Amino acid sequence: KSSNSPIKFRAFSSNLTLEVNLSSFLQFSTSIKEGKILTWRSENGGYVSISHKSQPTRSIWSTIPGQPFISAAMAETEVVESRGSFMIKDRNVRLLCNHQTIEDIKVLNENDQDFESGYAEYGSEFPVVEITGRVFGMRKNKSVWNQEKWYSLEKDVHSYVKYKLLFIQKNNNQIGFQIKLGKTNLVSSPRIYKSFFRKLARGRRIRVRLFGSFSKKKRVVMDSSNEEESVVMKDGGNDECFNRICFTYSSEKSERFFGFGEQFSHVDFKGRKVPIFVQEQGIGRGDQPITFAANLVSYRAGGDWSTTYAPSPFYMTSKMRSLYLEGYDYSVFDLTQDDRVQIQIHGDCVEGRILYGNSPPELIEQFTESIGRPPVLPDWIISGAIVGMQGGTDKVRQVCEELVAHDVPISAFWLQDWVGQRKTVIGSQLWWNWEVDDTRYHGWKQLIKDLNARNIKMMTYCNPCLAPIDSKPNAKKNLFLEAKELDILVKNKNGETYMVPNTAFDVGMLDLTHPNTAKWFKKILHEMVNDGVRGWMADFGEGLPVDACIYSGEDPISAHNRYPEIWAQINREFTEEWKNTLVGKEKEDPSESLVFFMRAGFRNTPKWAMLFWEGDQMVSWQANDGIKSAVVGLLSSGFCGYAFNHSDIGGYCAVSIPFFKYTRDEELLLRWMELNAFTTIFRTHEGNKPSVNSQFYSNERTLSHFARFAKVYKAWKFYRVQLVKEASQKGLPVVRHLFLHYPDDDHVHKLTYEQFLVGDEILVVPTLDKHKNNVKAYFPVGETCVWKHIWTGDLYDIQGSEACIEAPIGYPAVFVKHGSIVGEEFLRNLTEYNILSS
């Protein structure tokens, strides 16, 4: 043993190096087996660090010197749930073990007798570095000094558990890690102890309490052990298991954290606790007074800054560090302390990966190499506007004629009300029975054929829920009853169909873990596509109740996060299977390709989903839930593999109740058109209250503006095609935060919704405030380039400078790189479409 040298494990087969510095605070075995490399020193208290062979002095992950990096506890889980909104809390936290020893460090090979067979499936390369030891809790809040050994502490320990931490190289730029806890040991004398903790080997009991009025109904779900009774704890252990793990490692005060899925309020999360749980985003999300009003109407309906449809346990930092968790357990990333990251995981096992890269695009490429990337989008859906509207066959034909008269490039009509509308206490809503309503859309197949003759596709709507339709007069099928008879709906604890509250009516939810569900739902999609439909919104996916009983038997809290991934997979599988049924010319015709888009997701959803949209933004100028949040959602999701994303033009959620009125005015609609002309998809939505909102077809001004920016969108299609292909190959988003290409510019780290890049060639500074006709543009420090204003031709060549740019309606602040091939072609196309004067 050397007193001055750290351990350097050259165990990994290619580029990554694990370095371990040990002090006497961290106990280790004195037996050194052949092949094990172990040296230690006492300075800094000891730490574990990982670096890349190409940059051995740069740590990509490190524990905090002299401090524990694994801790554990037992706790109850309380979930408060109301219509897709969830609040998860810890209750009765017990047996906190926040001290740690390291007892042994080994390098294990595939044939090593000490290597457990269960780990083989985890790793892809050998050898594996294994660190073992104990985490323990002190009876009297005793401080543990560096010199103390386990045997001198044991008399003051109330409980402990052994752990194993594995590091294994997944490829040249990724290290996998796994933490596993052993059996709980209590070293106190026998005593009576009331148990309310999950016993992994036993059944799971859920207590549900319903209270409040219909409008405020919520469920409180308690996750506890199978028996709430007094039990005698024996010396040396019991059958309880720890169900909380905290994983702690180093950070820096100036380090900025980006990612965590689709987030709507923040881009940098340093200083915050970020929960990773799929749910409704909420109405207002902290913007007032609407959040207050929404919570009055329905419990937690307002949401908060952290609520999102599509979180992801992944981040990258301004120091080019990156990590993500595997699995689906609920987790919270605590970034509130300057010098550390602490991840709390609900479970007794943690798996994840640490990534190496020298730039944000490299880290995104590494991450998406593991989770998967989207396919190339069909050309038809990125060629023109997706016209979202309702009203029936006659209205569609009328609006189509108006758009053609205004020379609007149209890709498709998206008709969410194809299934018919029903009147409820909150207004007009859809019949959730996935077949065409022949009364509302008479001549459905002929309408599709007539649109196809103009190269316009038909798109529809569906979700994984089914409503009873006993009162629907013209239904041909009752899909709710079909699914119930097939026993493929989610059940409650009594084994009955779980009727899930959704706005003004209750629905049955498909059990996507049942082996018969996917085949049955694909038949529904097949009938829809056989009529000529070529795309659809695959809505919802975020609302699986956490007290549900599902076929797989898995923990519904984890299944809740996995549900939107399965939902995406079923839709994606159908698109591939349908394509394989085509023959001849149709099989090779890209115009026959199917597309679906969705809002709910988790870490791996980009592998399955083809396209995303951001859900239900308010029809407002607000920051947490309005036009500004739509930009933040684009940029944050882009860090996490959501390469193709967009929002509803004009937003979705209008509110019209006494004292609280939020309706879409014309200016907001026009500015949102300008914004979305530079996203992957240019799609309108009438919103939840069409009659009170300004629409693209409302008057001549809105129609002309819509036509103008549909042509702006078309003018950079050539570049969009390139970016879509790049996304399928590398996972890079079409719309990008400036950090991706200017990571060394500190000012860029602070940007949220103010501006963004399209690829790396177009800089957009949208106008996001009411009655504002100028914006402040920032030109970043990085590569040498001159930015050219597309409307005036003015050049901006001072890096790190700001400029006030005139941006009246119709002329948003947009810049291209002066002299670039992409920029020049974009300007030529704008001239050709009579958007720019020659």
mmCIF file with all atom_site columns, C-alpha atoms in Angstrom, residues 70 292 294 462 479 539 596 757 787:
data_model
loop_
_atom_site.group_PDB
_atom_site.id
_atom_site.type_symbol
_atom_site.label_atom_id
_atom_site.label_alt_id
_atom_site.label_comp_id
_atom_site.label_asym_id
_atom_site.label_entity_id
_atom_site.label_seq_id
_atom_site.pdbx_PDB_ins_code
_atom_site.Cartn_x
_atom_site.Cartn_y
_atom_site.Cartn_z
_atom_site.occupancy
_atom_site.B_iso_or_equiv
_atom_site.pdbx_formal_charge
_atom_site.auth_seq_id
_atom_site.auth_comp_id
_atom_site.auth_asym_id
_atom_site.auth_atom_id
_atom_site.pdbx_PDB_model_num
ATOM 1 C CA . ILE A 1 70  ? -24.538 6.009  -0.463  1.00 0.00 ? 70  ILE A CA 1
ATOM 2 C CA . PHE A 1 292 ? -55.084 29.678 -7.722  1.00 0.00 ? 292 PHE A CA 1
ATOM 3 C CA . ALA A 1 294 ? -57.612 26.122 -11.141 1.00 0.00 ? 294 ALA A CA 1
ATOM 4 C CA . CYS A 1 462 ? -57.138 8.606  -30.114 1.00 0.00 ? 462 CYS A CA 1
ATOM 5 C CA . LEU A 1 479 ? -65.215 -0.390 -27.579 1.00 0.00 ? 479 LEU A CA 1
ATOM 6 C CA . ASP A 1 539 ? -52.986 11.499 -26.604 1.00 0.00 ? 539 ASP A CA 1
ATOM 7 C CA . PHE A 1 596 ? -48.405 9.667  -34.831 1.00 0.00 ? 596 PHE A CA 1
ATOM 8 C CA . LEU A 1 757 ? -31.333 28.038 -32.799 1.00 0.00 ? 757 LEU A CA 1
ATOM 9 C CA . TRP A 1 787 ? -25.303 37.042 -38.329 1.00 0.00 ? 787 TRP A CA 1
#
